[in-house]
Amino acid sequence: MKRGISYMGKSEKEFLDQINFPSDLKKVSEDDLIQVCEELRQEIIEEVSCNPGHFGASLGVVELTVALHYVLNTPYDNLIWDVGHQAYGHKILTGRKDVFHTNRKYKGISGFPNRNESEYDTFTVGHSSTSISAALGMATAAHLNGETNRKTVAVIGDGSMTAGLAFEGLNNAANNNADLLVILNDNNMAIDPNVGGLNNYLLDITTSQTYNKVKNDVWRFLGKLNRLNPNTQKLFQKVEQGIKTILLKQSNIFEAFNFRYFGPVDGHDVNHLVKILSDLQKIPGPKLLHVITKKGKGFKLAEQDQTYWHAPGMFDKVTGEILQTESTSPQAPKFQEVFGNTLVELAEMNDKIVGITPAMPTGSSLNIMMEKMPDRAFDVGIAEQHAVTFSGGLAAKGKLPFCAIYSTFMQRAYDQVIHDVALQNVNVVFCLDRGGIVGADGATHHGVYDLAFFRCIPNMTIASPLDAIELRNLMFTAQQENMGPFSIRYPRGKGRILDWQKPFEILPVGKGQKLKDGKDLAILSIGAIGVEAMDAIEELEKDGYSIAHYDMRYLKPIDTGLLHEVLGKHDQIITLEDGCIIGGLGSAVIEFANDNNYRAKVKRLGVPDKWVEQGTQQELYRECGYDKLGIIESAIAILARTEG
């Protein structure tokens, strides 16, 4: 066998090949940790190049990951990763190296830390800014249990620090003096570049050469004195804080929360990180270590275009050439692209329209408006609650906000939707991207609850388009006068219509459409998942079945006239939705039938009452029983019982 190349085409790794758990890592000398980091970075590049996932974030924390597992006694010590898309190196070092090729695949390992997967994953994550609060809970539990030697560390990115929950955790930690270390991974990036006052503050700290030089000199001096008197550093802490205030012309925000602040330090110097982390273990109470890293570190293209290489798809691990080429035939656009381009069209027609997104301008395609109308499009950072209330304030003064948030992240702002938009009865248009099953990101990211949790809110209009043309027209409808709170949800991925930029039409609120008549059974669908019903009906008709199909379009207010028609003609009904069946379209139809004394049997197809893990969208539709085949199976089973 040629030295350096394995039979699978992956490079041999002198140290990493022998490391399966942190206990193996601890056997490596500190001098060899640099080589371990190089090998771990190469392992991530090799795996993600052929099995797409989150790339740049994990490359950026390789040295930090190695240092943490080298110093900490994991899994006894608590290590919590915020969001978790930077935890690939952590997974490889904690018993999952041999199965890492199944990352994000159906029945494989999760792309995020998951408590059900490994004892090293202390907290299941996927949404931002939860790490400090969770870590504080764990540190408090350790204190209550008398576990004085159990350490707790939260690793949070600078983008995640913009969310209110992170500051709530900091504030509470200051009150109970927990033995907690927060590591701020500062790379000036979430998915898109970070924005806001905190980002500017961190930039001031990291770029102040005078502050950093004086801070290092003072701390080294105090460290020498500390050998003579263990309380010296504590006594001189206020002096150090004063120096920081003078040099930065502002007080340190973290020390205002009663956190001891250390840094900033080079996040790519693994030996220095080991020393710092070892020293910090000896200091009790809440501490924050500010670590400077580069997202995509070690892969030139990922360093240069950090947004694109957050999750790039398949690529050549040597050249960086993207291997997933687009089809040469014309392709329908992604729903998010239809949203982004349509919003610009509408904004050119209506000067009241503004766009808002919480840190997802590229993912939601609001970046199109931000480029063309920068004064009317706002990225508010990872702050969904603020995004919603900010939108409510804009609407209260006559503006017409289109607030673009992934469905899964809208869960974080539920009270704001109720209290700050619906109760005010102001016209905010919530454009919920990634509605329904999203695929490889798994349970933390599926947007399957919005139809149900919005349906119970007064004043709320809930709509979901069958295709790109309906999406355009729903957006056009939502910005008419006196529409109030208006939710439009659409899925991840592409539609089927190529010629989608049609003239705008108003779609009357609360009105669906009959797509096809039939006598044996009726299918009521909402949203783009209706194309699966179309395909199923086409197959069923080949076998002689006659199936009616209705696109409900609006869940609230629901089309009562259409429901009277369907329930008056059909005893057997299937409802279809790309969302949870508890509280969604199926529930609404059953409630209507009960309230109006109809006796039809309703079979609900959608996401059952369980957590759905990762896989392709089609694999997960199949698992949940509402892909084309699942619809066919349900229809045949219903009709067989009817005939029997």
Coordinates of N, CA and C in Angstrom, one line a residue, residues 465-541:
P465 N -48.7 28.1 -0.6 CA -48.9 27.9 -2.0 C -48.6 26.6 -2.5
L466 N -49.4 26.2 -3.6 CA -49.1 24.9 -4.3 C -47.9 25.0 -5.1
D467 N -47.6 26.2 -5.7 CA -46.5 26.4 -6.6 C -46.0 27.8 -6.6
A468 N -45.0 28.1 -7.4 CA -44.4 29.4 -7.5 C -45.3 30.5 -7.8
I469 N -46.2 30.2 -8.7 CA -47.2 31.3 -9.1 C -48.1 31.6 -8.0
E470 N -48.6 30.6 -7.2 CA -49.4 30.9 -6.0 C -48.6 31.7 -5.0
L471 N -47.3 31.4 -4.8 CA -46.5 32.1 -3.9 C -46.4 33.6 -4.2
R472 N -46.2 33.9 -5.5 CA -46.2 35.3 -5.9 C -47.5 35.9 -5.6
N473 N -48.6 35.2 -6.0 CA -49.9 35.9 -5.8 C -50.3 36.0 -4.4
L474 N -49.9 35.1 -3.5 CA -50.2 35.2 -2.1 C -49.4 36.4 -1.5
M475 N -48.2 36.6 -1.9 CA -47.4 37.8 -1.5 C -48.1 39.0 -2.0
F476 N -48.6 39.0 -3.2 CA -49.3 40.2 -3.7 C -50.6 40.4 -2.9
T477 N -51.3 39.4 -2.6 CA -52.5 39.5 -1.8 C -52.3 40.0 -0.4
A478 N -51.2 39.5 0.2 CA -50.9 39.9 1.6 C -50.6 41.3 1.8
Q479 N -50.2 42.1 0.8 CA -49.9 43.5 0.9 C -51.0 44.4 0.5
Q480 N -52.2 43.8 0.3 CA -53.4 44.7 0.1 C -53.8 45.3 1.4
E481 N -54.7 46.3 1.3 CA -55.1 47.0 2.5 C -55.8 46.1 3.6
N482 N -55.5 46.4 4.8 CA -56.2 45.8 6.0 C -56.1 44.3 6.0
M483 N -55.0 43.8 5.7 CA -54.9 42.3 5.7 C -54.5 41.8 7.1
G484 N -54.0 42.6 8.0 CA -53.6 42.1 9.3 C -52.5 41.1 9.2
P485 N -52.2 40.3 10.3 CA -51.2 39.3 10.4 C -51.4 38.3 9.3
F486 N -50.4 38.0 8.5 CA -50.6 37.1 7.3 C -49.3 36.2 7.2
S487 N -49.6 34.9 7.3 CA -48.5 33.9 7.2 C -48.5 33.2 5.9
I488 N -47.4 33.1 5.2 CA -47.2 32.4 4.0 C -46.1 31.4 4.2
R489 N -46.4 30.1 4.1 CA -45.3 29.1 4.3 C -45.0 28.3 3.1
Y490 N -43.8 28.1 2.8 CA -43.4 27.4 1.6 C -42.2 26.5 1.9
P491 N -41.9 25.4 1.1 CA -41.0 24.4 1.5 C -39.5 24.8 1.0
R492 N -38.6 24.0 1.5 CA -37.3 24.0 1.0 C -37.2 23.3 -0.4
G493 N -36.4 23.9 -1.3 CA -36.3 23.3 -2.6 C -37.0 24.0 -3.7
K494 N -37.1 23.2 -4.8 CA -37.6 23.8 -6.0 C -39.0 23.4 -6.3
G495 N -39.7 24.2 -7.0 CA -41.1 23.8 -7.5 C -40.9 23.1 -8.9
R496 N -42.0 23.1 -9.6 CA -42.0 22.5 -10.9 C -42.3 23.4 -12.1
I497 N -42.7 24.6 -11.8 CA -43.1 25.5 -12.8 C -41.9 26.4 -13.3
L498 N -41.7 26.4 -14.6 CA -40.6 27.1 -15.2 C -41.0 28.6 -15.5
D499 N -42.2 28.7 -16.1 CA -42.7 30.1 -16.4 C -43.5 30.6 -15.3
W500 N -42.9 31.1 -14.3 CA -43.6 31.5 -13.0 C -43.8 33.0 -12.8
Q501 N -43.1 33.8 -13.6 CA -43.3 35.3 -13.4 C -44.5 35.8 -14.2
K502 N -45.6 35.4 -13.7 CA -46.9 35.8 -14.4 C -47.4 37.1 -13.7
P503 N -48.3 37.8 -14.4 CA -48.9 39.0 -13.8 C -49.6 38.7 -12.5
F504 N -49.5 39.6 -11.5 CA -50.0 39.3 -10.2 C -51.6 39.3 -10.2
E505 N -52.1 38.4 -9.4 CA -53.5 38.3 -9.2 C -53.8 38.2 -7.7
I506 N -54.9 38.8 -7.2 CA -55.3 38.6 -5.9 C -56.0 37.2 -5.7
L507 N -55.5 36.5 -4.7 CA -56.2 35.2 -4.3 C -57.1 35.5 -3.1
P508 N -58.4 35.5 -3.3 CA -59.3 35.9 -2.2 C -59.0 35.1 -1.0
V509 N -58.9 35.8 0.1 CA -58.6 35.2 1.4 C -59.7 34.2 1.8
G510 N -59.3 33.0 2.2 CA -60.2 32.0 2.6 C -60.8 31.2 1.5
K511 N -60.2 31.3 0.3 CA -60.8 30.5 -0.8 C -59.7 29.6 -1.4
G512 N -60.1 28.3 -1.5 CA -59.3 27.3 -2.2 C -59.7 27.1 -3.6
Q513 N -59.3 26.0 -4.2 CA -59.7 25.7 -5.6 C -59.8 24.2 -5.8
K514 N -60.7 23.8 -6.6 CA -60.8 22.4 -7.0 C -59.9 22.2 -8.2
L515 N -59.0 21.3 -8.0 CA -58.0 21.0 -9.1 C -58.5 19.9 -10.0
K516 N -59.3 19.0 -9.5 CA -59.8 17.9 -10.2 C -61.1 17.3 -9.6
D517 N -62.0 16.9 -10.4 CA -63.2 16.3 -9.8 C -63.1 14.8 -9.8
G518 N -63.8 14.1 -9.0 CA -63.8 12.7 -8.9 C -64.9 12.2 -8.0
K519 N -65.2 10.9 -8.0 CA -66.3 10.4 -7.3 C -66.0 9.4 -6.2
D520 N -64.8 8.7 -6.3 CA -64.5 7.7 -5.3 C -64.0 8.2 -4.0
L521 N -63.3 9.3 -4.0 CA -62.6 9.7 -2.8 C -62.1 11.1 -3.1
A522 N -62.0 12.0 -2.1 CA -61.5 13.3 -2.2 C -60.2 13.5 -1.4
I523 N -59.2 14.1 -2.0 CA -58.0 14.5 -1.3 C -57.9 16.0 -1.2
L524 N -57.8 16.5 0.0 CA -57.6 17.9 0.3 C -56.2 18.1 0.7
S525 N -55.5 19.0 0.0 CA -54.1 19.2 0.3 C -53.9 20.7 0.5
I526 N -52.8 21.0 1.2 CA -52.4 22.4 1.4 C -50.9 22.5 1.2
G527 N -50.5 23.5 0.3 CA -49.1 23.7 0.1 C -48.5 22.8 -1.1
A528 N -47.2 23.0 -1.2 CA -46.5 22.3 -2.4 C -46.5 20.8 -2.3
I529 N -46.8 20.2 -1.1 CA -46.9 18.8 -1.0 C -48.0 18.3 -1.9
G530 N -48.9 19.1 -2.3 CA -50.0 18.7 -3.2 C -49.6 18.1 -4.5
V531 N -48.3 18.4 -4.9 CA -47.8 17.7 -6.1 C -47.7 16.2 -6.0
E532 N -47.4 15.8 -4.7 CA -47.4 14.3 -4.5 C -48.8 13.7 -4.7
A533 N -49.8 14.5 -4.3 CA -51.2 14.0 -4.5 C -51.5 13.9 -6.0
M534 N -51.0 14.9 -6.7 CA -51.2 14.9 -8.2 C -50.6 13.7 -8.8
D535 N -49.4 13.4 -8.4 CA -48.7 12.2 -9.0 C -49.4 10.9 -8.6
A536 N -49.9 10.9 -7.3 CA -50.6 9.7 -6.8 C -51.9 9.5 -7.6
I537 N -52.6 10.6 -7.8 CA -53.9 10.5 -8.5 C -53.7 10.0 -9.9
E538 N -52.7 10.5 -10.6 CA -52.4 10.0 -11.9 C -52.2 8.5 -12.0
E539 N -51.5 8.0 -11.0 CA -51.3 6.5 -11.0 C -52.6 5.8 -10.6
L540 N -53.3 6.3 -9.7 CA -54.6 5.7 -9.3 C -55.6 5.6 -10.5
E541 N -55.6 6.7 -11.3 CA -56.5 6.7 -12.4 C -56.2 5.6 -13.4

